[in-house]
Each structure stands twice: as structure tokens, then as C-alpha cells.
Tab-separated table of C-alpha atoms in Angstrom:
chain	number	residue	atom	x	y	z
A	59	MET	CA	-39.698	7.294	-6.413
A	60	LYS	CA	-38.912	4.453	-4.592
A	61	ILE	CA	-35.291	3.580	-5.489
A	62	LEU	CA	-33.931	0.420	-3.342
A	63	TRP	CA	-30.221	-0.407	-3.689
A	64	ILE	CA	-28.848	-4.150	-3.621
A	65	VAL	CA	-25.447	-4.018	-2.626
A	66	ASN	CA	-22.421	-5.870	-1.196
A	67	MET	CA	-21.515	-3.812	2.233
A	68	LEU	CA	-22.441	-2.821	5.932
A	69	LEU	CA	-22.354	1.080	4.620
A	70	PRO	CA	-20.138	2.944	7.336
A	71	GLU	CA	-22.697	4.411	8.471
A	72	ALA	CA	-25.453	1.627	8.762
A	73	ALA	CA	-22.843	0.526	10.757
A	74	ASP	CA	-22.478	3.089	13.185
A	75	CYS	CA	-26.315	3.066	13.541
A	76	LEU	CA	-25.772	-0.489	14.929
A	77	GLY	CA	-22.578	-0.459	16.684
A	78	VAL	CA	-20.596	-2.458	14.326
A	79	LYS	CA	-17.331	-2.217	12.295
A	80	ALA	CA	-17.031	-1.586	8.954
A	81	GLY	CA	-14.469	-1.013	7.058
A	82	PHE	CA	-12.926	1.498	4.738
A	83	SER	CA	-14.466	0.408	1.391
A	84	GLY	CA	-17.753	2.577	0.211
A	85	THR	CA	-17.065	6.018	0.738
A	86	TRP	CA	-18.410	7.106	-2.841
A	87	MET	CA	-21.351	4.725	-2.362
A	88	ILE	CA	-21.525	7.034	0.952
A	89	ASN	CA	-21.690	10.325	-1.250
A	90	LEU	CA	-23.536	9.090	-3.795
A	91	SER	CA	-26.336	7.823	-1.475
A	92	LYS	CA	-26.488	11.429	0.067
A	93	GLN	CA	-27.263	13.174	-2.910
A	94	LEU	CA	-29.970	10.988	-3.948
A	95	ALA	CA	-31.799	11.036	-0.207
A	96	ALA	CA	-31.503	14.592	-0.091
A	97	THR	CA	-33.480	14.598	-3.671
A	98	PRO	CA	-36.704	15.621	-2.476
A	99	GLU	CA	-38.982	12.859	-5.143
A	100	ILE	CA	-36.893	9.916	-3.941
A	101	ASP	CA	-37.204	7.571	-0.925
A	102	LEU	CA	-34.274	5.743	-1.001
A	103	ALA	CA	-33.324	2.301	0.155
A	104	ILE	CA	-30.490	0.571	1.261
A	105	ALA	CA	-30.747	-3.625	1.588
A	106	CYS	CA	-27.236	-5.778	2.335
A	107	ILE	CA	-26.293	-8.796	3.785
A	108	HIS	CA	-25.204	-8.300	7.809
A	109	GLY	CA	-25.734	-10.012	10.543
A	110	GLU	CA	-27.975	-13.049	12.435
A	111	LYS	CA	-31.793	-11.247	12.125
A	112	PHE	CA	-33.310	-9.193	9.261
A	113	ARG	CA	-33.246	-5.251	10.358
A	114	ASP	CA	-35.042	-2.140	9.272
A	115	PHE	CA	-34.561	1.385	10.274
A	116	MET	CA	-33.302	4.769	9.143
A	117	VAL	CA	-30.032	7.079	9.455
A	118	ASP	CA	-31.510	10.116	8.820
A	119	ASN	CA	-33.137	10.167	4.930
A	120	THR	CA	-32.481	6.735	4.356
A	121	ARG	CA	-33.902	3.501	4.981
A	122	TYR	CA	-31.660	0.195	5.859
A	123	PHE	CA	-32.818	-3.693	5.284
A	124	CYS	CA	-30.083	-6.081	6.457
A	125	ILE	CA	-30.930	-9.999	5.628
A	126	PRO	CA	-29.738	-12.489	7.881
A	127	GLY	CA	-25.960	-13.983	6.653
A	128	ASN	CA	-22.552	-12.777	5.824
A	129	GLY	CA	-19.569	-12.995	2.925
A	130	LYS	CA	-20.209	-16.024	2.049
A	131	THR	CA	-24.043	-16.194	1.403
A	132	MET	CA	-23.373	-13.041	-1.394
A	133	LEU	CA	-21.062	-16.381	-3.318
A	134	PHE	CA	-23.377	-19.192	-3.269
A	135	TYR	CA	-26.970	-18.935	-4.188
A	136	HIS	CA	-29.912	-19.816	-1.048
A	137	PRO	CA	-33.634	-19.585	-2.216
A	138	GLU	CA	-34.363	-18.856	1.500
A	139	ILE	CA	-33.498	-15.303	1.187
A	140	ILE	CA	-36.518	-14.808	-1.169
A	141	GLN	CA	-38.401	-14.587	2.137
A	142	TYR	CA	-36.929	-11.444	3.224
A	143	TRP	CA	-37.042	-9.679	-0.615
A	144	ASP	CA	-40.948	-10.418	0.030
A	145	MET	CA	-41.022	-8.589	3.356
A	146	ILE	CA	-38.695	-5.513	1.748
A	147	GLU	CA	-41.400	-5.637	-1.126
A	148	GLU	CA	-43.721	-6.152	1.338
A	149	ARG	CA	-42.895	-2.707	3.813
A	150	PHE	CA	-41.022	-0.684	0.459
A	151	SER	CA	-42.735	-1.875	-2.652
A	152	PRO	CA	-39.348	-0.152	-4.942
A	153	ASP	CA	-40.375	1.667	-8.074
A	154	ILE	CA	-36.626	0.996	-9.355
A	155	VAL	CA	-33.771	-1.739	-8.454
A	156	HIS	CA	-30.633	-0.551	-8.014
A	157	PHE	CA	-27.657	-3.449	-8.447
A	158	HIS	CA	-24.166	-2.553	-7.440
A	159	GLY	CA	-22.021	-5.253	-8.603
A	160	THR	CA	-22.558	-8.365	-11.098
A	161	GLU	CA	-21.917	-12.071	-9.379
A	162	TYR	CA	-23.455	-11.833	-6.115
A	163	SER	CA	-25.952	-14.394	-5.506
A	164	HIS	CA	-28.235	-11.987	-3.294
A	165	GLY	CA	-29.016	-9.938	-6.285
A	166	ILE	CA	-30.162	-13.029	-8.671
A	167	SER	CA	-32.614	-13.810	-6.100
A	168	TYR	CA	-34.015	-10.833	-5.988
A	169	LEU	CA	-34.618	-10.591	-9.735
A	170	ARG	CA	-35.587	-14.269	-10.019
A	171	LYS	CA	-38.680	-13.401	-8.079
A	172	TYR	CA	-38.947	-9.547	-9.354
A	173	PRO	CA	-38.371	-9.586	-13.293
A	174	ASP	CA	-40.156	-6.913	-14.221
A	175	LYS	CA	-39.057	-4.688	-11.994
A	176	LYS	CA	-37.188	-1.803	-13.654
A	177	LYS	CA	-32.902	-2.077	-13.234
A	178	VAL	CA	-30.155	-0.565	-13.010
A	179	LEU	CA	-26.697	-1.840	-12.556
A	180	THR	CA	-23.586	0.074	-11.325
A	181	ILE	CA	-20.434	-2.167	-12.415
A	182	GLN	CA	-17.328	-2.550	-10.371
A	183	GLY	CA	-15.276	-5.019	-12.295
A	184	ILE	CA	-16.386	-7.739	-14.621
A	185	ILE	CA	-15.614	-11.202	-12.813
A	186	ASP	CA	-15.787	-12.790	-16.707
A	187	LYS	CA	-13.258	-11.117	-17.956
A	188	THR	CA	-11.214	-10.683	-14.706
A	189	SER	CA	-11.184	-15.000	-14.536
A	190	TYR	CA	-9.857	-15.187	-17.567
A	191	TYR	CA	-7.326	-12.572	-17.796
A	192	HIS	CA	-5.659	-13.126	-14.222
A	193	TRP	CA	-7.080	-16.709	-12.867
A	194	GLY	CA	-8.410	-18.816	-16.182
A	195	GLY	CA	-5.644	-16.912	-18.732
A	196	LEU	CA	-3.013	-18.432	-16.735
A	197	PRO	CA	-1.526	-22.156	-17.340
A	198	VAL	CA	-2.334	-24.248	-14.356
A	199	SER	CA	1.627	-24.643	-14.486
A	200	VAL	CA	1.170	-21.600	-14.018
A	201	LEU	CA	-0.389	-21.032	-11.331
A	202	LEU	CA	1.095	-24.126	-9.008
A	203	LYS	CA	4.348	-22.387	-9.648
A	204	TYR	CA	3.276	-19.030	-7.378
A	205	ARG	CA	1.378	-21.202	-4.882
A	206	MET	CA	2.341	-20.770	-1.417
A	207	LEU	CA	1.673	-23.386	1.493
A	208	SER	CA	-1.048	-21.087	2.758
A	209	GLU	CA	-3.007	-21.304	-0.194
A	210	CYS	CA	-3.194	-25.388	0.227
A	211	LEU	CA	-3.770	-25.444	3.741
A	212	TYR	CA	-6.797	-23.256	3.172
A	213	PHE	CA	-8.237	-23.540	0.117
A	214	ASN	CA	-7.468	-19.592	-0.478
A	215	GLY	CA	-5.496	-19.568	-3.322
A	216	MET	CA	-5.796	-17.891	-7.252
A	217	ILE	CA	-7.326	-21.781	-8.338
A	218	GLU	CA	-9.897	-21.662	-5.858
A	219	ARG	CA	-10.379	-18.438	-6.972
A	220	LYS	CA	-11.107	-19.134	-10.776
A	221	ILE	CA	-12.707	-21.858	-9.826
A	222	LEU	CA	-15.404	-20.017	-7.737
A	223	ALA	CA	-14.801	-16.803	-10.184
A	224	ARG	CA	-15.911	-19.284	-12.961
A	225	ARG	CA	-19.543	-20.522	-11.459
A	226	ASN	CA	-20.167	-16.573	-10.228
A	227	VAL	CA	-19.740	-16.021	-13.790
A	228	LYS	CA	-23.544	-17.785	-14.383
A	229	TYR	CA	-25.184	-14.699	-12.128
A	230	GLU	CA	-23.201	-12.033	-13.659
A	231	ASN	CA	-24.522	-12.908	-17.291
A	232	GLU	CA	-28.282	-13.553	-16.048
A	233	LEU	CA	-28.078	-10.119	-14.294
A	234	ILE	CA	-26.357	-7.918	-17.440
A	235	ARG	CA	-28.628	-9.977	-19.719
A	236	THR	CA	-31.725	-8.692	-17.925
A	237	ILE	CA	-30.373	-5.420	-17.447
A	238	PRO	CA	-31.542	-1.912	-19.399
A	239	TYR	CA	-29.310	0.357	-17.879
A	240	ALA	CA	-25.525	0.621	-16.480
A	241	THR	CA	-23.040	2.745	-15.086
A	242	GLY	CA	-19.622	1.775	-15.237
A	243	ARG	CA	-15.618	3.420	-15.275
A	244	THR	CA	-14.014	1.614	-17.893
A	245	ASP	CA	-14.317	1.012	-21.588
A	246	TRP	CA	-13.961	-2.324	-20.550
A	247	ASP	CA	-17.127	-2.440	-18.778
A	248	LYS	CA	-19.316	-1.298	-21.649
A	249	TYR	CA	-17.670	-3.859	-24.007
A	250	TYR	CA	-18.059	-6.339	-21.982
A	251	MET	CA	-22.018	-6.016	-20.812
A	252	GLN	CA	-22.524	-4.747	-24.332
A	253	SER	CA	-21.180	-8.270	-25.514
A	254	VAL	CA	-23.828	-10.095	-23.092
A	255	ASN	CA	-26.285	-8.026	-23.761
A	256	PRO	CA	-26.389	-5.428	-27.276
A	257	THR	CA	-28.832	-3.384	-26.002
A	258	ILE	CA	-28.120	-2.548	-22.796
A	259	GLN	CA	-27.464	1.501	-22.250
A	260	TYR	CA	-23.977	2.180	-20.674
A	261	TYR	CA	-22.801	5.445	-18.611
A	262	ARG	CA	-19.971	6.497	-17.795
A	263	CYS	CA	-19.229	7.439	-14.052
A	264	TYR	CA	-15.915	7.464	-12.674
A	265	TYR	CA	-18.156	8.973	-9.297
A	266	ASP	CA	-16.730	11.940	-7.340
A	267	LEU	CA	-13.353	12.820	-5.178
A	268	ARG	CA	-14.155	12.988	-0.844
A	269	GLU	CA	-15.056	16.450	-0.014
A	270	GLU	CA	-11.243	17.356	1.042
A	271	PHE	CA	-11.036	17.094	-2.738
A	272	TYR	CA	-12.564	20.981	-2.474
A	273	THR	CA	-10.364	22.658	0.472
A	274	ALA	CA	-7.101	20.498	0.284
A	275	PRO	CA	-4.657	23.122	0.776
A	276	LYS	CA	-2.134	23.559	-2.437
A	277	TRP	CA	1.772	22.968	-1.777
A	278	ASN	CA	5.207	24.271	-3.489
A	279	ILE	CA	8.448	22.504	-3.993
A	280	ASN	CA	11.333	23.828	-1.756
A	281	LYS	CA	12.991	21.255	-0.742
A	282	VAL	CA	16.389	19.519	-1.201
A	283	HIS	CA	15.111	16.522	-2.317
A	284	ARG	CA	12.237	14.494	-3.654
A	285	ASN	CA	10.493	13.194	-1.456
A	286	VAL	CA	8.071	9.915	-2.408
A	287	ILE	CA	5.063	8.166	-0.776
A	288	PHE	CA	3.944	4.341	-2.257
A	289	ALA	CA	1.301	2.630	-1.112
A	290	SER	CA	0.502	-0.709	-1.681
A	291	THR	CA	-1.529	-4.008	-0.488
A	292	SER	CA	1.927	-5.712	-1.332
A	293	ALA	CA	4.360	-3.660	-1.306
A	294	GLN	CA	7.337	-6.276	-2.838
A	295	VAL	CA	5.526	-7.186	-5.227
A	296	PRO	CA	5.083	-4.188	-7.455
A	297	MET	CA	8.550	-3.114	-5.917
A	298	LYS	CA	10.938	-5.797	-7.071
A	299	GLY	CA	13.220	-3.466	-9.188
A	300	GLY	CA	12.295	-0.110	-8.430
A	301	HIS	CA	14.701	-0.556	-5.513
A	302	LYS	CA	17.543	-1.185	-8.097
A	303	ALA	CA	16.664	2.373	-9.929
A	304	MET	CA	17.068	3.987	-6.840
A	305	GLY	CA	20.172	2.817	-6.252
A	306	LYS	CA	20.930	3.802	-9.813
A	307	ILE	CA	19.808	7.339	-8.919
A	308	ASN	CA	21.006	7.578	-5.626
A	309	SER	CA	24.787	6.677	-6.557
A	310	GLY	CA	26.932	9.160	-5.042
A	311	ARG	CA	24.398	10.559	-3.397
A	312	THR	CA	21.515	10.905	-1.703
A	313	LYS	CA	18.789	12.564	-4.060
A	314	VAL	CA	15.757	10.818	-3.532
A	315	ILE	CA	13.867	9.152	-0.836
A	316	LEU	CA	11.166	6.460	-1.123
A	317	ASP	CA	8.587	5.823	1.690
A	318	ILE	CA	6.918	2.822	1.423
A	319	TYR	CA	3.945	2.491	3.345
A	320	THR	CA	1.798	-1.239	3.408
A	321	THR	CA	-0.446	-3.097	5.715
A	322	ASP	CA	1.424	-6.346	4.237
A	323	GLU	CA	3.353	-8.315	6.988
A	324	LEU	CA	7.249	-8.643	5.742
A	325	THR	CA	9.503	-11.152	6.344
A	326	ASP	CA	13.077	-9.892	7.509
A	327	GLU	CA	14.571	-11.195	4.082
A	328	GLN	CA	12.358	-8.554	2.376
A	329	LYS	CA	12.995	-5.793	4.684
A	330	THR	CA	16.392	-6.069	3.928
A	331	ALA	CA	15.681	-6.322	0.207
A	332	LEU	CA	13.489	-2.905	0.679
A	333	ASN	CA	15.341	-0.968	3.226
A	334	ARG	CA	18.372	0.144	1.034
A	335	ASN	CA	18.949	2.274	-1.607
A	336	GLY	CA	17.214	5.148	-0.360
A	337	CYS	CA	13.668	3.305	0.131
A	338	GLN	CA	12.412	2.861	3.781
A	339	VAL	CA	9.488	0.372	4.964
A	340	ARG	CA	7.497	2.638	7.309
A	341	GLY	CA	5.187	0.021	7.695
A	342	ALA	CA	0.864	0.546	7.929
A	343	LEU	CA	-0.847	3.925	8.028
A	344	ALA	CA	-4.128	4.551	9.769
A	345	LEU	CA	-6.644	6.561	7.657
A	346	ASN	CA	-6.453	9.569	9.542
A	347	GLU	CA	-2.251	9.782	8.986
A	348	VAL	CA	-2.267	9.417	4.942
A	349	GLN	CA	-3.701	12.916	3.894
A	350	ALA	CA	-0.736	14.622	6.082
A	351	VAL	CA	1.890	11.812	4.297
A	352	GLN	CA	0.576	12.589	1.763
A	353	GLU	CA	1.236	16.705	1.747
A	354	ASP	CA	4.767	16.275	3.099
A	355	ALA	CA	5.869	14.342	-0.342
A	356	ASP	CA	5.804	15.885	-3.733
A	357	ILE	CA	5.534	12.675	-5.449
A	358	LEU	CA	2.518	9.359	-4.916
A	359	VAL	CA	3.563	6.108	-6.306
A	360	PHE	CA	0.823	3.877	-7.619
A	361	ALA	CA	2.188	0.683	-8.648
A	362	GLU	CA	1.251	-2.361	-9.688
A	363	CYS	CA	2.623	-5.487	-10.351
A	364	LEU	CA	4.313	-6.011	-13.861
A	365	GLU	CA	4.723	-9.822	-14.087
A	366	ASP	CA	2.871	-12.818	-13.907
A	367	PRO	CA	0.832	-14.194	-12.262
A	368	TYR	CA	-0.670	-10.835	-10.387
A	369	ARG	CA	0.291	-8.163	-13.793
A	370	TYR	CA	-3.580	-8.031	-14.829
A	371	THR	CA	-4.740	-8.093	-11.120
A	372	ALA	CA	-6.124	-4.371	-12.256
A	373	ARG	CA	-7.121	-4.702	-15.230
A	374	LEU	CA	-10.884	-3.891	-15.084
A	375	SER	CA	-10.456	-2.070	-11.654
A	376	PHE	CA	-10.425	1.623	-11.333
A	377	SER	CA	-8.248	1.967	-7.661
A	378	THR	CA	-10.428	4.724	-5.483
A	379	LYS	CA	-6.382	4.943	-4.745
A	380	VAL	CA	-6.154	6.987	-8.387
A	381	THR	CA	-9.327	9.869	-7.340
A	382	ASP	CA	-7.482	10.265	-4.065
A	383	TYR	CA	-3.971	10.547	-5.846
A	384	LEU	CA	-5.930	13.140	-7.774
A	385	ARG	CA	-7.052	14.881	-5.152
A	386	ALA	CA	-3.865	15.531	-3.435
A	387	GLY	CA	-2.568	17.843	-6.157
A	388	LYS	CA	0.845	15.900	-6.477
A	389	CYS	CA	3.327	14.636	-9.279
A	390	ILE	CA	1.945	10.821	-9.413
A	391	PHE	CA	4.194	8.244	-10.915
A	392	ALA	CA	2.311	5.564	-12.081
A	393	ILE	CA	3.763	1.924	-12.636
A	394	GLY	CA	1.887	-0.596	-14.268
A	395	ASP	CA	1.343	-2.915	-17.172
A	396	LYS	CA	0.034	-0.937	-20.221
A	397	ASP	CA	-3.689	-2.717	-20.346
A	398	ILE	CA	-4.481	-2.328	-16.834
A	399	ALA	CA	-7.284	0.345	-16.328
A	400	PRO	CA	-5.361	3.048	-14.166
A	401	ILE	CA	-2.692	2.942	-16.372
A	402	ASP	CA	-4.830	3.420	-19.936
A	403	TYR	CA	-6.949	5.757	-17.398
A	404	PHE	CA	-3.646	8.111	-16.799
A	405	THR	CA	-2.556	8.165	-20.297
A	406	ARG	CA	-5.559	8.541	-21.625
A	407	TYR	CA	-5.594	12.206	-19.671
A	408	ASP	CA	-2.563	13.118	-19.454
A	409	SER	CA	-2.812	13.127	-15.806
A	410	ALA	CA	0.835	11.368	-14.368
A	411	VAL	CA	3.702	9.665	-15.185
A	412	THR	CA	3.973	6.044	-16.144
A	413	ALA	CA	5.762	3.775	-16.778
A	414	THR	CA	5.196	-0.349	-17.883
A	415	ASN	CA	8.234	-2.109	-17.150
A	416	TYR	CA	11.194	-1.965	-15.699
A	417	GLU	CA	13.338	-0.610	-17.635
A	418	GLU	CA	10.618	2.792	-17.762
A	419	VAL	CA	11.051	2.835	-13.763
A	420	TYR	CA	14.986	4.018	-13.772
A	421	ALA	CA	14.231	6.074	-16.937
A	422	LYS	CA	10.996	8.122	-16.448
A	423	LEU	CA	12.020	8.298	-12.215
A	424	GLN	CA	15.692	9.544	-13.507
A	425	MET	CA	13.728	12.342	-16.109
A	426	LEU	CA	11.946	13.706	-12.950
A	427	VAL	CA	15.281	14.053	-10.583
A	428	ASP	CA	16.723	15.661	-13.592
A	429	ARG	CA	13.402	18.028	-14.167
A	430	PRO	CA	11.603	19.069	-11.427
A	431	GLU	CA	10.128	20.919	-13.147
A	432	LEU	CA	7.840	18.234	-14.692
A	433	ILE	CA	6.960	17.698	-11.326
A	434	THR	CA	5.089	20.756	-10.580
A	435	GLU	CA	3.309	20.458	-13.982
A	436	TYR	CA	2.137	16.679	-13.767
A	437	GLY	CA	0.707	17.639	-10.046
A	438	LYS	CA	-1.553	20.527	-11.575
A	439	LYS	CA	-2.655	18.353	-14.867
A	440	GLY	CA	-3.706	15.779	-12.009
A	441	TYR	CA	-5.483	17.592	-10.068
A	442	GLU	CA	-7.153	19.514	-13.276
A	443	CYS	CA	-8.000	16.688	-14.326
A	444	GLY	CA	-9.638	15.453	-10.937
A	445	CYS	CA	-11.387	18.670	-11.285
A	446	ALA	CA	-12.778	18.024	-14.847
A	447	HIS	CA	-13.490	14.401	-14.336
A	448	HIS	CA	-14.587	13.755	-11.018
A	449	ASP	CA	-16.481	16.807	-9.996
A	450	GLU	CA	-18.794	15.460	-7.046
A	451	GLN	CA	-21.600	17.604	-8.194
A	452	LYS	CA	-21.494	16.980	-11.811
A	453	MET	CA	-20.848	13.283	-11.469
A	454	SER	CA	-23.909	12.757	-8.255
A	455	GLN	CA	-26.302	14.839	-10.667
A	456	LEU	CA	-25.094	12.926	-13.851
A	457	PHE	CA	-25.574	9.882	-11.663
A	458	THR	CA	-28.975	10.789	-10.071
A	459	GLN	CA	-30.317	11.693	-13.257
A	460	THR	CA	-29.574	8.482	-14.969
A	461	ILE	CA	-31.322	6.497	-12.145
A	462	MET	CA	-34.866	8.726	-12.638
A	463	ASP	CA	-34.351	8.236	-16.480
A	464	ALA	CA	-34.478	4.691	-15.869
A	465	ALA	CA	-37.243	4.465	-13.982
A	466	LYS	CA	-39.402	6.641	-16.232
A	467	LYS	CA	-38.900	4.054	-19.383
């Protein structure tokens, strides 16, 4: 059986082969691709947009096709891409095509040229609902109120993203209407896809954790204070009010230390606001440093914004950070709106201590200080949740079987 993946990024192992730099995203796709490629009856090829010329090469058991273009190529429909799909069809002729993501035009161009191919979709967030709840669901007055100078200069703010997202919704709906099978991670995905295509068969796959989940050293609580690690791409927004909770808890003496790791370039004013009450901004971490820092912590903080206009940013997103935290076997303290996918997940499986408003941030953190046995209890709950719902072998087998079943029907 020949399977063609259509993806929106150059996977790291292909990037290494080409001698170019790749990002850290897509690691779950690497694990699944290796699982498929190792299955004797499967030939796997992966196609993406990258570079200045068409490429066809092998990495281990996986064949890669690179179609000329860049990120903008995927966002706008280009009929000339069809010639490259014809080349791939002639060279590989897949039995089934697996689309990763919904709104990218290069996948639509393949779909339109080869509508009768057997198809399956892995959803990674519904752009239609995201644009409604995150961008389109906010009044223009709010969007303008929070607009920054850089957004005006480079036209890359929330208003521009709303316009782009609404245009790409037509690609998404066209794809979903023609796909008979889909895998996803949240109920939002399922309900929305079935509202567009009532006949679609949905398979819930949380996907596997990274390999070190099964070899990570366990830990014991034997410290005199609670050392907390916080990781976020926007530290100053979700932690607004968090340092106030720390101030209350640490009044009189320091009971909790909150280490904040962020890739953001913070202003002096932001650093001053965060570097107090036991909070310390540590800057960015390299990927190979993350596990050691997490092992030295007692509590891992998962934080999303609680305020407009950003509170719904993660409404549909199931962050890879969730599975990384479960792997660590540490107590997870999750901050975010009650309706976003990560908080829904943590609450459903009681695998983290959650806070859905600023008052709860203080109350729940104080609870952990007063009852340190809960830190051990929720560390165990999180780890067991990861084992139950993200088992590498089980998830990979489920994913592989879904693809094979779809190809036979």
C-alpha cells in the first residue's frame, strides 16, 4: 500500500538530509511516519512546500517530495502547483492520501486534480471556529484597542489574520466535505467537522509522547520550598495577576519560587513587573535544556491568557507542551479559560490542578503550599494520564490501522 502525506512543514529528518535548519514542531509526525514506514506492507511518501526547485529523495524508509515555494505559497491558491502533483502521481501513484491540516491551498490543489483518490485527514485546529472565537468573535473596537505599532507597520496583526483566516475557511470546508475519515484530538474538531460533513468518521487520537516518556527518571519531593517552572510564548500576558498571588503567598517569608522561562523579548518595565514576589524571569531555554530544568522543578505551570483578546487563543489547540508535562511526572498547575481545549482535557481526566480566573490562581497555589501531598498526588495522576491516553505503541497502532482501514474501503 502506498500512502502519501501532504504536510505543511519540512520535517526535521528531511531538513537534515538537505542541510537546512528545521524547527522543533512536528515531532509527533516524525514518530508516526516512522511507525508507518516500518510497516512491511506500507510505502510512505511525504510531500511539502520547500525550496526553489522540485526534489525527490529518500531518508531511511520514507520518500520525500519538495515542491518549490514557501509559507506564503501554502496560503494562496497557485494552479501551477498541479504540475508537481502530476509528477508525484507519476512517480509514486499513492493508494491513499493523508492531509495534515485543513486550510492550506497546496492540499486543495491536489484534491481538485485527483478528487477520486482515497483520503484521510488529521485535524490540527479548525480555522473556521478559531477565526470566529479568537479573531472574528471580537468586535473591531477591541481589535483596534489592542493593536500595536508593529502590526500597523507590517500588517501582521489580528485584523489581518482574521481576513486571511476567513478567506482560507473556504479551503477548509471544501476539504472537510470530501474527506470520509479524520483523526483529531478534541471534541471541538469532531463536532465542527460533522457539522460540515455529517458522514465523516472521526477517530480520536491524542498521539504519542516522545520516546523519553518511558525512560525519564522519577523524582521525590525533598526540598524546603516549592520551585515552579513556567513556560510560555507570551509570559507577560498570562502571568498578569500571577505575581500578585505570589506576593500574598510569600508575605513574611519565601515559600514559593516561580521561575519564568520565555522566548519573548521583554521590556524593562515588564521585567520589573515580573521580577518580584518570588518570581524570576530566566529567559529562553534551548531544547536540550528543557528536561533538566523540569526535573529540578516540583510544579510545572501551563498558562494561557485569561483576558480578551487572547483568552480563546488555545480554544481548539491541544499543545504538545501538555504531553511533555505529563511525561515529566510532575504536578501540573494549569491556568486558562475553562472552555479552551487544554483546560478541558486536564479537568476531564483530573490530571492537573486548574485555575480558570485570577482569584483561583491564588487559591489553588495556596492550596498546594498548604497541602504539599497534593503535589505528589497530581504528579502521579498526570503521569498515569499520559500512560493511559498517550501510549506510544497503542496510539501508533491505532493511527496506522485507521489509515489502512480507510484505504481498504
